[in-house]
PDB file of C-alpha atoms in Angstrom:
ATOM      1  CA  MET K   1     166.161 127.016 -21.791  1.00 57.00           C
ATOM      2  CA  LYS K   2     169.715 126.582 -23.002  1.00 70.00           C
ATOM      3  CA  GLN K   3     170.919 129.360 -25.289  1.00 77.00           C
ATOM      4  CA  PRO K   4     171.873 128.352 -28.822  1.00 82.00           C
ATOM      5  CA  ALA K   5     175.614 128.269 -29.408  1.00 88.00           C
ATOM      6  CA  VAL K   6     177.182 130.116 -32.315  1.00 91.00           C
ATOM      7  CA  ARG K   7     180.702 129.210 -33.398  1.00 93.00           C
ATOM      8  CA  LEU K   8     182.970 132.273 -33.272  1.00 94.00           C
ATOM      9  CA  VAL K   9     185.468 132.139 -36.113  1.00 95.00           C
ATOM     10  CA  ARG K  10     188.091 134.902 -36.032  1.00 95.00           C
ATOM     11  CA  LEU K  11     190.067 135.050 -39.231  1.00 96.00           C
ATOM     12  CA  GLY K  12     192.211 138.101 -38.500  1.00 95.00           C
ATOM     13  CA  ARG K  13     193.390 140.036 -41.527  1.00 97.00           C
ATOM     14  CA  VAL K  14     192.642 137.950 -44.617  1.00 97.00           C
ATOM     15  CA  PRO K  15     191.804 138.480 -48.289  1.00 97.00           C
ATOM     16  CA  TYR K  16     188.064 138.873 -48.919  1.00 96.00           C
ATOM     17  CA  ALA K  17     188.094 135.724 -51.075  1.00 96.00           C
ATOM     18  CA  GLU K  18     189.097 133.697 -48.052  1.00 96.00           C
ATOM     19  CA  LEU K  19     186.118 134.988 -46.053  1.00 96.00           C
ATOM     20  CA  LEU K  20     183.779 134.099 -48.930  1.00 95.00           C
ATOM     21  CA  ALA K  21     185.244 130.590 -49.191  1.00 96.00           C
ATOM     22  CA  LEU K  22     184.738 129.982 -45.492  1.00 96.00           C
ATOM     23  CA  GLN K  23     181.233 131.430 -45.646  1.00 95.00           C
ATOM     24  CA  ASP K  24     180.470 128.995 -48.457  1.00 94.00           C
ATOM     25  CA  HIS K  25     181.822 126.101 -46.388  1.00 95.00           C
ATOM     26  CA  TRP K  26     179.568 126.992 -43.439  1.00 93.00           C
ATOM     27  CA  LEU K  27     176.560 127.561 -45.692  1.00 92.00           C
ATOM     28  CA  ARG K  28     176.859 124.098 -47.180  1.00 91.00           C
ATOM     29  CA  ARG K  29     177.452 122.575 -43.779  1.00 90.00           C
ATOM     30  CA  LEU K  30     174.375 124.195 -42.203  1.00 89.00           C
ATOM     31  CA  GLN K  31     172.115 123.666 -45.215  1.00 87.00           C
ATOM     32  CA  ALA K  32     172.930 119.964 -45.065  1.00 85.00           C
ATOM     33  CA  GLU K  33     171.944 119.649 -41.406  1.00 75.00           C
ATOM     34  CA  PRO K  34     168.389 118.518 -40.627  1.00 70.00           C
ATOM     35  CA  GLY K  35     167.572 121.346 -38.219  1.00 66.00           C
ATOM     36  CA  PRO K  36     167.542 122.060 -34.503  1.00 61.00           C
ATOM     37  CA  GLN K  37     164.514 119.978 -33.600  1.00 59.00           C
ATOM     38  CA  THR K  38     166.156 116.679 -34.465  1.00 49.00           C
ATOM     39  CA  LEU K  39     169.516 117.177 -32.754  1.00 47.00           C
ATOM     40  CA  SER K  40     170.111 118.394 -29.252  1.00 47.00           C
ATOM     41  CA  GLY K  41     172.811 120.965 -28.642  1.00 51.00           C
ATOM     42  CA  THR K  42     173.216 121.715 -32.339  1.00 63.00           C
ATOM     43  CA  GLU K  43     175.050 124.889 -33.137  1.00 76.00           C
ATOM     44  CA  ALA K  44     172.904 127.679 -34.475  1.00 87.00           C
ATOM     45  CA  GLY K  45     175.683 128.586 -36.902  1.00 90.00           C
ATOM     46  CA  ALA K  46     178.913 130.519 -37.120  1.00 93.00           C
ATOM     47  CA  LEU K  47     179.973 134.135 -36.726  1.00 94.00           C
ATOM     48  CA  LEU K  48     182.767 134.859 -39.201  1.00 96.00           C
ATOM     49  CA  LEU K  49     184.880 137.885 -38.325  1.00 96.00           C
ATOM     50  CA  CYS K  50     187.757 139.368 -40.262  1.00 96.00           C
ATOM     51  CA  GLU K  51     189.502 142.542 -41.332  1.00 97.00           C
ATOM     52  CA  PRO K  52     189.858 142.641 -45.129  1.00 97.00           C
ATOM     53  CA  ALA K  53     193.527 142.574 -46.093  1.00 97.00           C
ATOM     54  CA  GLY K  54     193.062 144.689 -49.212  1.00 97.00           C
ATOM     55  CA  PRO K  55     190.537 147.029 -50.826  1.00 98.00           C
ATOM     56  CA  VAL K  56     187.519 145.384 -52.479  1.00 97.00           C
ATOM     57  CA  TYR K  57     184.331 146.816 -53.965  1.00 97.00           C
ATOM     58  CA  THR K  58     181.282 144.552 -54.119  1.00 95.00           C
ATOM     59  CA  ALA K  59     177.979 144.698 -55.982  1.00 94.00           C
ATOM     60  CA  GLY K  60     174.779 142.990 -54.840  1.00 92.00           C
ATOM     61  CA  LEU K  61     172.052 140.849 -56.413  1.00 92.00           C
ATOM     62  CA  ARG K  62     170.689 143.838 -58.327  1.00 92.00           C
ATOM     63  CA  GLY K  63     174.170 144.963 -59.312  1.00 91.00           C
ATOM     64  CA  GLY K  64     175.256 148.454 -58.372  1.00 92.00           C
ATOM     65  CA  LEU K  65     178.415 148.835 -60.458  1.00 95.00           C
ATOM     66  CA  THR K  66     178.559 149.382 -64.214  1.00 95.00           C
ATOM     67  CA  PRO K  67     181.285 147.733 -66.338  1.00 96.00           C
ATOM     68  CA  GLU K  68     182.907 151.172 -66.755  1.00 97.00           C
ATOM     69  CA  GLU K  69     182.957 151.726 -63.001  1.00 96.00           C
ATOM     70  CA  THR K  70     184.415 148.254 -62.515  1.00 97.00           C
ATOM     71  CA  VAL K  71     187.325 149.062 -64.848  1.00 97.00           C
ATOM     72  CA  ARG K  72     187.913 152.388 -63.110  1.00 97.00           C
ATOM     73  CA  LEU K  73     187.878 150.838 -59.621  1.00 97.00           C
ATOM     74  CA  ARG K  74     190.229 148.028 -60.608  1.00 97.00           C
ATOM     75  CA  ALA K  75     192.620 150.668 -61.953  1.00 97.00           C
ATOM     76  CA  LEU K  76     192.729 152.120 -58.430  1.00 97.00           C
ATOM     77  CA  GLY K  77     194.170 148.823 -57.251  1.00 97.00           C
ATOM     78  CA  ALA K  78     190.988 147.404 -55.746  1.00 97.00           C
ATOM     79  CA  GLU K  79     189.278 144.074 -56.337  1.00 97.00           C
ATOM     80  CA  VAL K  80     185.722 144.176 -57.694  1.00 97.00           C
ATOM     81  CA  ARG K  81     183.318 141.322 -56.985  1.00 96.00           C
ATOM     82  CA  ALA K  82     179.680 140.419 -57.479  1.00 94.00           C
ATOM     83  CA  THR K  83     177.780 138.899 -54.535  1.00 93.00           C
ATOM     84  CA  GLY K  84     174.303 137.513 -53.913  1.00 91.00           C
ATOM     85  CA  ARG K  85     173.490 139.833 -51.038  1.00 91.00           C
ATOM     86  CA  GLY K  86     170.843 142.519 -51.080  1.00 90.00           C
ATOM     87  CA  GLY K  87     171.872 146.124 -51.510  1.00 89.00           C
ATOM     88  CA  LEU K  88     173.935 147.845 -54.190  1.00 91.00           C
ATOM     89  CA  ALA K  89     177.628 148.803 -54.192  1.00 92.00           C
ATOM     90  CA  THR K  90     179.854 149.026 -51.158  1.00 93.00           C
ATOM     91  CA  PHE K  91     183.497 148.899 -50.110  1.00 95.00           C
ATOM     92  CA  HIS K  92     185.472 146.636 -47.771  1.00 95.00           C
ATOM     93  CA  GLY K  93     189.082 147.167 -46.766  1.00 96.00           C
ATOM     94  CA  PRO K  94     191.721 147.473 -44.035  1.00 97.00           C
ATOM     95  CA  GLY K  95     190.458 149.147 -40.873  1.00 96.00           C
ATOM     96  CA  GLN K  96     187.014 147.635 -41.245  1.00 96.00           C
ATOM     97  CA  LEU K  97     185.500 144.921 -39.054  1.00 95.00           C
ATOM     98  CA  LEU K  98     183.664 142.590 -41.401  1.00 94.00           C
ATOM     99  CA  CYS K  99     181.151 140.284 -39.745  1.00 93.00           C
ATOM    100  CA  HIS K 100     179.263 137.566 -41.566  1.00 94.00           C
ATOM    101  CA  PRO K 101     176.827 135.622 -39.386  1.00 91.00           C
ATOM    102  CA  VAL K 102     175.982 132.298 -41.033  1.00 92.00           C
ATOM    103  CA  LEU K 103     172.993 131.392 -38.889  1.00 88.00           C
ATOM    104  CA  ASP K 104     170.219 128.799 -38.923  1.00 86.00           C
ATOM    105  CA  LEU K 105     167.039 130.864 -38.500  1.00 81.00           C
ATOM    106  CA  ARG K 106     165.110 127.819 -37.347  1.00 79.00           C
ATOM    107  CA  HIS K 107     166.815 128.098 -33.963  1.00 74.00           C
ATOM    108  CA  PRO K 108     164.149 129.736 -31.839  1.00 62.00           C
ATOM    109  CA  LEU K 109     166.331 132.245 -30.023  1.00 52.00           C
ATOM    110  CA  VAL K 110     168.330 133.455 -32.984  1.00 50.00           C
ATOM    111  CA  CYS K 111     166.322 136.002 -34.906  1.00 48.00           C
ATOM    112  CA  LEU K 112     168.226 137.922 -37.518  1.00 47.00           C
ATOM    113  CA  ALA K 113     167.068 139.318 -40.825  1.00 43.00           C
ATOM    114  CA  GLY K 114     169.971 137.978 -42.834  1.00 46.00           C
ATOM    115  CA  VAL K 115     171.229 139.790 -45.836  1.00 72.00           C
ATOM    116  CA  ARG K 116     170.767 136.668 -47.881  1.00 82.00           C
ATOM    117  CA  CYS K 117     168.749 133.663 -46.863  1.00 81.00           C
ATOM    118  CA  GLY K 118     168.516 130.239 -48.431  1.00 81.00           C
ATOM    119  CA  LYS K 119     167.015 127.126 -46.836  1.00 80.00           C
ATOM    120  CA  TYR K 120     166.729 129.051 -43.547  1.00 80.00           C
ATOM    121  CA  ILE K 121     170.476 129.833 -43.455  1.00 82.00           C
ATOM    122  CA  THR K 122     171.727 133.422 -43.614  1.00 83.00           C
ATOM    123  CA  SER K 123     174.859 134.681 -45.320  1.00 83.00           C
ATOM    124  CA  HIS K 124     176.611 138.030 -45.828  1.00 81.00           C
ATOM    125  CA  GLY K 125     176.367 140.526 -43.047  1.00 83.00           C
ATOM    126  CA  LEU K 126     177.658 143.783 -41.789  1.00 87.00           C
ATOM    127  CA  ALA K 127     180.769 145.892 -42.150  1.00 91.00           C
ATOM    128  CA  LEU K 128     181.777 148.265 -39.375  1.00 93.00           C
ATOM    129  CA  ASN K 129     184.184 151.041 -40.303  1.00 94.00           C
ATOM    130  CA  CYS K 130     186.713 151.347 -37.471  1.00 95.00           C
ATOM    131  CA  SER K 131     189.752 153.007 -39.058  1.00 95.00           C
ATOM    132  CA  THR K 132     188.851 152.485 -42.719  1.00 94.00           C
ATOM    133  CA  ASP K 133     190.327 154.933 -45.214  1.00 95.00           C
ATOM    134  CA  LEU K 134     187.025 156.591 -46.166  1.00 94.00           C
ATOM    135  CA  THR K 135     188.386 158.078 -49.403  1.00 95.00           C
ATOM    136  CA  TRP K 136     187.808 154.651 -51.019  1.00 95.00           C
ATOM    137  CA  PHE K 137     184.046 155.339 -50.697  1.00 93.00           C
ATOM    138  CA  GLU K 138     184.326 158.482 -52.802  1.00 93.00           C
ATOM    139  CA  HIS K 139     184.659 156.418 -55.984  1.00 93.00           C
ATOM    140  CA  ILE K 140     181.188 154.857 -55.719  1.00 92.00           C
ATOM    141  CA  VAL K 141     177.695 155.777 -54.608  1.00 88.00           C
ATOM    142  CA  PRO K 142     177.642 153.648 -51.415  1.00 86.00           C
ATOM    143  CA  CYS K 143     174.569 151.380 -51.337  1.00 82.00           C
ATOM    144  CA  GLY K 144     173.157 153.487 -54.158  1.00 79.00           C
ATOM    145  CA  LEU K 145     172.309 156.245 -51.672  1.00 81.00           C
ATOM    146  CA  ALA K 146     173.386 159.458 -53.351  1.00 79.00           C
ATOM    147  CA  GLY K 147     174.069 162.389 -51.062  1.00 77.00           C
ATOM    148  CA  THR K 148     174.609 160.214 -47.980  1.00 79.00           C
ATOM    149  CA  GLY K 149     178.000 160.269 -46.314  1.00 84.00           C
ATOM    150  CA  VAL K 150     180.000 157.389 -44.894  1.00 90.00           C
ATOM    151  CA  THR K 151     181.710 157.570 -41.523  1.00 92.00           C
ATOM    152  CA  SER K 152     183.846 155.461 -39.213  1.00 93.00           C
ATOM    153  CA  LEU K 153     184.363 155.027 -35.488  1.00 94.00           C
ATOM    154  CA  SER K 154     187.720 156.812 -35.768  1.00 95.00           C
ATOM    155  CA  LYS K 155     186.083 159.759 -37.500  1.00 94.00           C
ATOM    156  CA  GLU K 156     183.236 159.994 -34.993  1.00 94.00           C
ATOM    157  CA  LEU K 157     185.439 159.629 -31.911  1.00 95.00           C
ATOM    158  CA  ARG K 158     188.221 161.776 -33.426  1.00 95.00           C
ATOM    159  CA  ARG K 159     190.936 159.326 -32.468  1.00 96.00           C
ATOM    160  CA  PRO K 160     192.289 156.180 -34.055  1.00 96.00           C
ATOM    161  CA  VAL K 161     190.028 153.208 -33.313  1.00 95.00           C
ATOM    162  CA  ALA K 162     191.470 149.923 -34.579  1.00 96.00           C
ATOM    163  CA  VAL K 163     189.530 146.745 -35.383  1.00 96.00           C
ATOM    164  CA  ASP K 164     191.204 144.997 -32.415  1.00 94.00           C
ATOM    165  CA  GLU K 165     189.775 147.526 -29.985  1.00 95.00           C
ATOM    166  CA  VAL K 166     186.261 147.076 -31.341  1.00 95.00           C
ATOM    167  CA  MET K 167     186.255 143.288 -31.385  1.00 94.00           C
ATOM    168  CA  LEU K 168     185.345 142.606 -27.741  1.00 93.00           C
ATOM    169  CA  PRO K 169     182.551 145.204 -27.332  1.00 95.00           C
ATOM    170  CA  PHE K 170     181.137 144.028 -30.663  1.00 94.00           C
ATOM    171  CA  LEU K 171     181.018 140.407 -29.514  1.00 94.00           C
ATOM    172  CA  VAL K 172     179.454 141.344 -26.167  1.00 94.00           C
ATOM    173  CA  ALA K 173     176.736 143.293 -27.975  1.00 92.00           C
ATOM    174  CA  PHE K 174     176.153 140.458 -30.467  1.00 90.00           C
ATOM    175  CA  LYS K 175     175.652 137.927 -27.663  1.00 90.00           C
ATOM    176  CA  GLU K 176     173.220 140.232 -25.861  1.00 90.00           C
ATOM    177  CA  ILE K 177     171.110 141.040 -28.865  1.00 85.00           C
ATOM    178  CA  TYR K 178     170.957 137.570 -30.372  1.00 81.00           C
ATOM    179  CA  LYS K 179     170.832 135.793 -27.017  1.00 84.00           C
ATOM    180  CA  CYS K 180     173.389 133.177 -27.841  1.00 87.00           C
ATOM    181  CA  THR K 181     176.716 131.949 -26.525  1.00 89.00           C
ATOM    182  CA  LEU K 182     179.825 132.132 -28.668  1.00 91.00           C
ATOM    183  CA  ILE K 183     182.222 129.206 -28.820  1.00 91.00           C
ATOM    184  CA  SER K 184     185.689 130.014 -30.046  1.00 88.00           C
ATOM    185  CA  GLU K 185     187.203 128.063 -32.912  1.00 72.00           C
ATOM    186  CA  ASP K 186     190.946 128.346 -33.299  1.00 60.00           C
ATOM    187  CA  ILE K 187     192.053 129.201 -36.792  1.00 53.00           C
ATOM    188  CA  PRO K 188     195.581 128.034 -37.639  1.00 50.00           C
ATOM    189  CA  SER K 189     197.602 131.109 -38.620  1.00 42.00           C
TER     190      SER K 189
ATOM    191  CA  VAL I   1     157.321 131.887 -66.896  1.00 42.00           C
ATOM    192  CA  ARG I   2     155.075 128.941 -66.662  1.00 47.00           C
ATOM    193  CA  ALA I   3     156.967 125.704 -66.037  1.00 48.00           C
ATOM    194  CA  ALA I   4     156.057 122.767 -68.230  1.00 46.00           C
ATOM    195  CA  ILE I   5     155.835 119.905 -65.824  1.00 42.00           C
ATOM    196  CA  ARG I   6     157.323 116.536 -66.712  1.00 42.00           C
ATOM    197  CA  THR I   7     155.978 114.727 -63.680  1.00 40.00           C
ATOM    198  CA  LEU I   8     152.473 115.834 -62.947  1.00 38.00           C
ATOM    199  CA  ARG I   9     152.053 114.973 -59.308  1.00 39.00           C
ATOM    200  CA  VAL I  10     150.436 118.156 -58.080  1.00 41.00           C
ATOM    201  CA  ALA I  11     146.883 117.650 -59.281  1.00 42.00           C
ATOM    202  CA  SER I  12     146.471 114.302 -57.572  1.00 45.00           C
ATOM    203  CA  ALA I  13     143.155 112.527 -57.928  1.00 44.00           C
ATOM    204  CA  PRO I  14     140.550 113.560 -55.342  1.00 45.00           C
ATOM    205  CA  ALA I  15     139.327 111.032 -52.787  1.00 47.00           C
ATOM    206  CA  ALA I  16     135.838 110.928 -54.304  1.00 50.00           C
ATOM    207  CA  PRO I  17     134.934 111.403 -57.971  1.00 51.00           C
ATOM    208  CA  CYS I  18     133.870 114.932 -58.931  1.00 53.00           C
ATOM    209  CA  PRO I  19     130.119 115.435 -59.079  1.00 52.00           C
ATOM    210  CA  PRO I  20     128.963 116.507 -62.547  1.00 52.00           C
ATOM    211  CA  ARG I  21     128.628 120.265 -62.841  1.00 52.00           C
ATOM    212  CA  PRO I  22     125.223 121.653 -63.695  1.00 51.00           C
ATOM    213  CA  TRP I  23     125.128 123.163 -67.150  1.00 50.00           C
ATOM    214  CA  ARG I  24     122.732 125.254 -69.116  1.00 48.00           C
ATOM    215  CA  LEU I  25     122.313 126.535 -72.625  1.00 45.00           C
ATOM    216  CA  THR I  26     123.162 130.163 -73.211  1.00 46.00           C
ATOM    217  CA  VAL I  27     122.042 131.824 -76.423  1.00 49.00           C
ATOM    218  CA  GLY I  28     124.167 130.556 -79.265  1.00 49.00           C
ATOM    219  CA  VAL I  29     126.496 128.639 -76.987  1.00 47.00           C
ATOM    220  CA  LEU I  30     126.495 124.979 -76.168  1.00 49.00           C
ATOM    221  CA  ARG I  31     128.133 124.389 -72.799  1.00 51.00           C
ATOM    222  CA  THR I  32     129.924 121.065 -72.660  1.00 53.00           C
ATOM    223  CA  LEU I  33     130.201 118.915 -69.594  1.00 55.00           C
ATOM    224  CA  HIS I  34     133.562 117.888 -68.167  1.00 52.00           C
ATOM    225  CA  THR I  35     134.487 115.791 -65.189  1.00 52.00           C
ATOM    226  CA  GLY I  36     137.751 114.486 -63.846  1.00 53.00           C
ATOM    227  CA  PRO I  37     140.907 115.787 -62.138  1.00 51.00           C
ATOM    228  CA  ALA I  38     142.365 117.432 -65.242  1.00 50.00           C
ATOM    229  CA  LEU I  39     140.319 120.574 -64.649  1.00 51.00           C
ATOM    230  CA  LEU I  40     141.211 120.905 -60.981  1.00 57.00           C
ATOM    231  CA  SER I  41     143.701 123.699 -60.427  1.00 70.00           C
ATOM    232  CA  VAL I  42     144.548 123.094 -56.804  1.00 86.00           C
ATOM    233  CA  ARG I  43     147.125 125.391 -55.247  1.00 93.00           C
ATOM    234  CA  LYS I  44     149.797 123.419 -53.410  1.00 94.00           C
ATOM    235  CA  PHE I  45     152.440 124.840 -51.100  1.00 94.00           C
ATOM    236  CA  THR I  46     156.014 123.857 -50.305  1.00 92.00           C
ATOM    237  CA  ASP I  47     157.640 124.091 -46.875  1.00 88.00           C
ATOM    238  CA  LYS I  48     159.582 127.063 -48.225  1.00 87.00           C
ATOM    239  CA  HIS I  49     156.394 129.033 -48.876  1.00 92.00           C
ATOM    240  CA  GLU I  50     156.279 128.740 -52.647  1.00 94.00           C
ATOM    241  CA  TRP I  51     152.958 127.781 -54.265  1.00 96.00           C
ATOM    242  CA  ILE I  52     152.221 126.025 -57.516  1.00 96.00           C
ATOM    243  CA  THR I  53     149.077 125.586 -59.573  1.00 95.00           C
ATOM    244  CA  THR I  54     148.908 123.523 -62.741  1.00 92.00           C
ATOM    245  CA  GLU I  55     146.740 123.563 -65.818  1.00 90.00           C
ATOM    246  CA  ASN I  56     147.158 121.166 -68.719  1.00 89.00           C
ATOM    247  CA  GLY I  57     150.697 120.280 -67.750  1.00 88.00           C
ATOM    248  CA  ILE I  58     151.843 123.880 -67.267  1.00 93.00           C
ATOM    249  CA  GLY I  59     152.626 124.970 -63.716  1.00 95.00           C
ATOM    250  CA  THR I  60     152.659 128.481 -62.327  1.00 96.00           C
ATOM    251  CA  VAL I  61     154.837 129.255 -59.305  1.00 97.00           C
ATOM    252  CA  GLY I  62     154.717 132.096 -56.811  1.00 97.00           C
ATOM    253  CA  ILE I  63     155.244 132.787 -53.109  1.00 97.00           C
ATOM    254  CA  SER I  64     152.651 132.652 -50.356  1.00 97.00           C
ATOM    255  CA  ASN I  65     151.074 135.554 -48.521  1.00 97.00           C
ATOM    256  CA  PHE I  66     152.994 134.509 -45.403  1.00 95.00           C
ATOM    257  CA  ALA I  67     156.252 134.742 -47.362  1.00 95.00           C
ATOM    258  CA  GLN I  68     155.563 138.136 -48.949  1.00 96.00           C
ATOM    259  CA  GLU I  69     154.612 139.581 -45.555  1.00 95.00           C
ATOM    260  CA  ALA I  70     157.767 138.211 -43.925  1.00 91.00           C
ATOM    261  CA  LEU I  71     159.957 139.483 -46.772  1.00 92.00           C
ATOM    262  CA  GLY I  72     158.712 143.034 -46.706  1.00 94.00           C
ATOM    263  CA  ASP I  73     158.649 145.236 -49.808  1.00 96.00           C
ATOM    264  CA  VAL I  74     160.167 143.372 -52.740  1.00 97.00           C
ATOM    265  CA  VAL I  75     162.524 145.610 -54.724  1.00 95.00           C
ATOM    266  CA  TYR I  76     163.944 143.139 -57.225  1.00 96.00           C
ATOM    267  CA  CYS I  77     163.138 139.711 -58.672  1.00 97.00           C
ATOM    268  CA  SER I  78     165.982 137.607 -60.027  1.00 96.00           C
ATOM    269  CA  LEU I  79     164.359 134.991 -62.278  1.00 97.00           C
ATOM    270  CA  PRO I  80     165.793 132.273 -64.544  1.00 97.00           C
ATOM    271  CA  GLU I  81     166.125 132.399 -68.315  1.00 97.00           C
ATOM    272  CA  ILE I  82     163.440 130.825 -70.462  1.00 97.00           C
ATOM    273  CA  GLY I  83     164.527 127.307 -71.326  1.00 97.00           C
ATOM    274  CA  THR I  84     166.234 126.686 -67.984  1.00 97.00           C
ATOM    275  CA  LYS I  85     165.723 123.106 -66.882  1.00 97.00           C
ATOM    276  CA  LEU I  86     165.031 122.734 -63.184  1.00 97.00           C
ATOM    277  CA  ASN I  87     164.938 119.772 -60.867  1.00 97.00           C
ATOM    278  CA  LYS I  88     162.671 119.765 -57.845  1.00 95.00           C
ATOM    279  CA  ASN I  89     164.240 121.835 -55.034  1.00 93.00           C
ATOM    280  CA  ASP I  90     166.761 123.526 -57.346  1.00 95.00           C
ATOM    281  CA  GLU I  91     167.368 127.167 -56.589  1.00 95.00           C
ATOM    282  CA  PHE I  92     165.833 129.091 -59.515  1.00 96.00           C
ATOM    283  CA  GLY I  93     166.218 132.694 -58.438  1.00 96.00           C
ATOM    284  CA  ALA I  94     165.934 135.149 -55.582  1.00 96.00           C
ATOM    285  CA  LEU I  95     163.757 137.963 -54.348  1.00 96.00           C
ATOM    286  CA  GLU I  96     165.422 141.019 -52.881  1.00 95.00           C
ATOM    287  CA  SER I  97     163.378 142.942 -50.360  1.00 93.00           C
ATOM    288  CA  VAL I  98     164.246 145.828 -48.100  1.00 86.00           C
ATOM    289  CA  LYS I  99     165.251 143.245 -45.475  1.00 84.00           C
ATOM    290  CA  ALA I 100     167.205 140.584 -47.342  1.00 87.00           C
ATOM    291  CA  ALA I 101     167.777 138.650 -50.542  1.00 91.00           C
ATOM    292  CA  SER I 102     165.923 135.318 -50.296  1.00 93.00           C
ATOM    293  CA  GLU I 103     166.401 132.312 -52.536  1.00 94.00           C
ATOM    294  CA  LEU I 104     163.585 130.649 -54.477  1.00 96.00           C
ATOM    295  CA  TYR I 105     163.346 126.865 -54.906  1.00 95.00           C
ATOM    296  CA  SER I 106     161.495 124.989 -57.622  1.00 95.00           C
ATOM    297  CA  PRO I 107     158.557 122.924 -56.306  1.00 94.00           C
ATOM    298  CA  LEU I 108     158.745 120.544 -59.275  1.00 92.00           C
ATOM    299  CA  SER I 109     161.048 119.398 -62.070  1.00 95.00           C
ATOM    300  CA  GLY I 110     160.458 120.980 -65.427  1.00 95.00           C
ATOM    301  CA  GLU I 111     161.500 123.577 -67.969  1.00 97.00           C
ATOM    302  CA  VAL I 112     160.913 127.295 -67.626  1.00 97.00           C
ATOM    303  CA  THR I 113     158.708 128.486 -70.484  1.00 97.00           C
ATOM    304  CA  GLU I 114     157.708 131.922 -69.269  1.00 97.00           C
ATOM    305  CA  ILE I 115     158.681 134.475 -66.614  1.00 98.00           C
ATOM    306  CA  ASN I 116     156.540 137.302 -65.292  1.00 98.00           C
ATOM    307  CA  GLU I 117     158.050 140.252 -67.177  1.00 97.00           C
ATOM    308  CA  ALA I 118     155.814 142.705 -65.290  1.00 98.00           C
ATOM    309  CA  LEU I 119     157.983 142.175 -62.207  1.00 98.00           C
ATOM    310  CA  ALA I 120     160.972 143.912 -63.805  1.00 96.00           C
ATOM    311  CA  GLU I 121     159.195 147.270 -63.649  1.00 96.00           C
ATOM    312  CA  ASN I 122     156.897 146.453 -60.767  1.00 97.00           C
ATOM    313  CA  PRO I 123     158.465 144.019 -58.277  1.00 97.00           C
ATOM    314  CA  GLY I 124     155.910 145.133 -55.686  1.00 97.00           C
ATOM    315  CA  LEU I 125     153.308 142.960 -57.440  1.00 98.00           C
ATOM    316  CA  VAL I 126     154.756 140.083 -55.434  1.00 98.00           C
ATOM    317  CA  ASN I 127     153.522 141.821 -52.273  1.00 98.00           C
ATOM    318  CA  LYS I 128     150.286 143.279 -53.632  1.00 98.00           C
ATOM    319  CA  SER I 129     149.071 140.224 -55.521  1.00 97.00           C
ATOM    320  CA  CYS I 130     151.148 137.203 -54.578  1.00 97.00           C
ATOM    321  CA  TYR I 131     148.586 134.670 -55.871  1.00 96.00           C
ATOM    322  CA  GLU I 132     147.605 136.473 -59.075  1.00 96.00           C
ATOM    323  CA  ASP I 133     149.593 139.236 -60.790  1.00 97.00           C
ATOM    324  CA  GLY I 134     152.706 138.539 -58.699  1.00 97.00           C
ATOM    325  CA  TRP I 135     153.354 135.066 -60.147  1.00 98.00           C
ATOM    326  CA  LEU I 136     157.033 134.346 -60.787  1.00 98.00           C
ATOM    327  CA  ILE I 137     157.591 131.557 -63.309  1.00 97.00           C
TER     328      ILE I 137
END
């Protein structure tokens, strides 16, 4: 059986707002499609990858940041945004590989518990700290888990690990686990 | 919150007329006899695993047992404000579970008149009693 194809969209280093706008575009596109059983060779979705250009704190569906915290974090020079994902507060910034799979769960070989799901389409995703400045996390209780530390690949391996170095192994692992092929889409710089 | 339904399509007429129910006199009480589809509170399901029952033009919406099992433990219910007007298939809220935040879609058009306040303190009711105490709107 042919593997479902997922469109690989590499944004490079972009503002978080740009990632959200593109995620919204893909969400609307996939939610409008009838589903895999009616079209052959339909894409199962898109894998949006970027490195946030600047520091941004986000809250989830339940919240996770008080108005006072929001003021304090903005004073540090960071953006603060609300999102519809599960989970509480977290941080995104330079040195982090941010991956948002926007996937149609009706495709039989793509099984992913998305962080938000509407009309069978997932949104939001995962953030992998490669060389993120971890001191940004000290200003919040990450994911509402008090007493839990945050780490990065650079910290664990005790050498600088940049997002670029992580990209290929990450994509290989994604293809293996979700049993799909990735088709590259060129993004004009 | 129970949705007041403008278009009552859920309780469609049964294929055959209802047989009259047997009735009996209890001390001091006269039991009256009713027939017809108005009393039927049939639970109908959408393809997105929400259910709806209606009674006298008021509909109650929740999620199915299949949905609550797939979601896992619900930790938060995001529900609309009373008075919100919904069209069929409009997103009206979301349930956050340990796995994901999942959107909720209105099975019918109508106006939200009540939300299940118990879910604010006890969102797990959606898992424990999805057809009874875990109703949503």
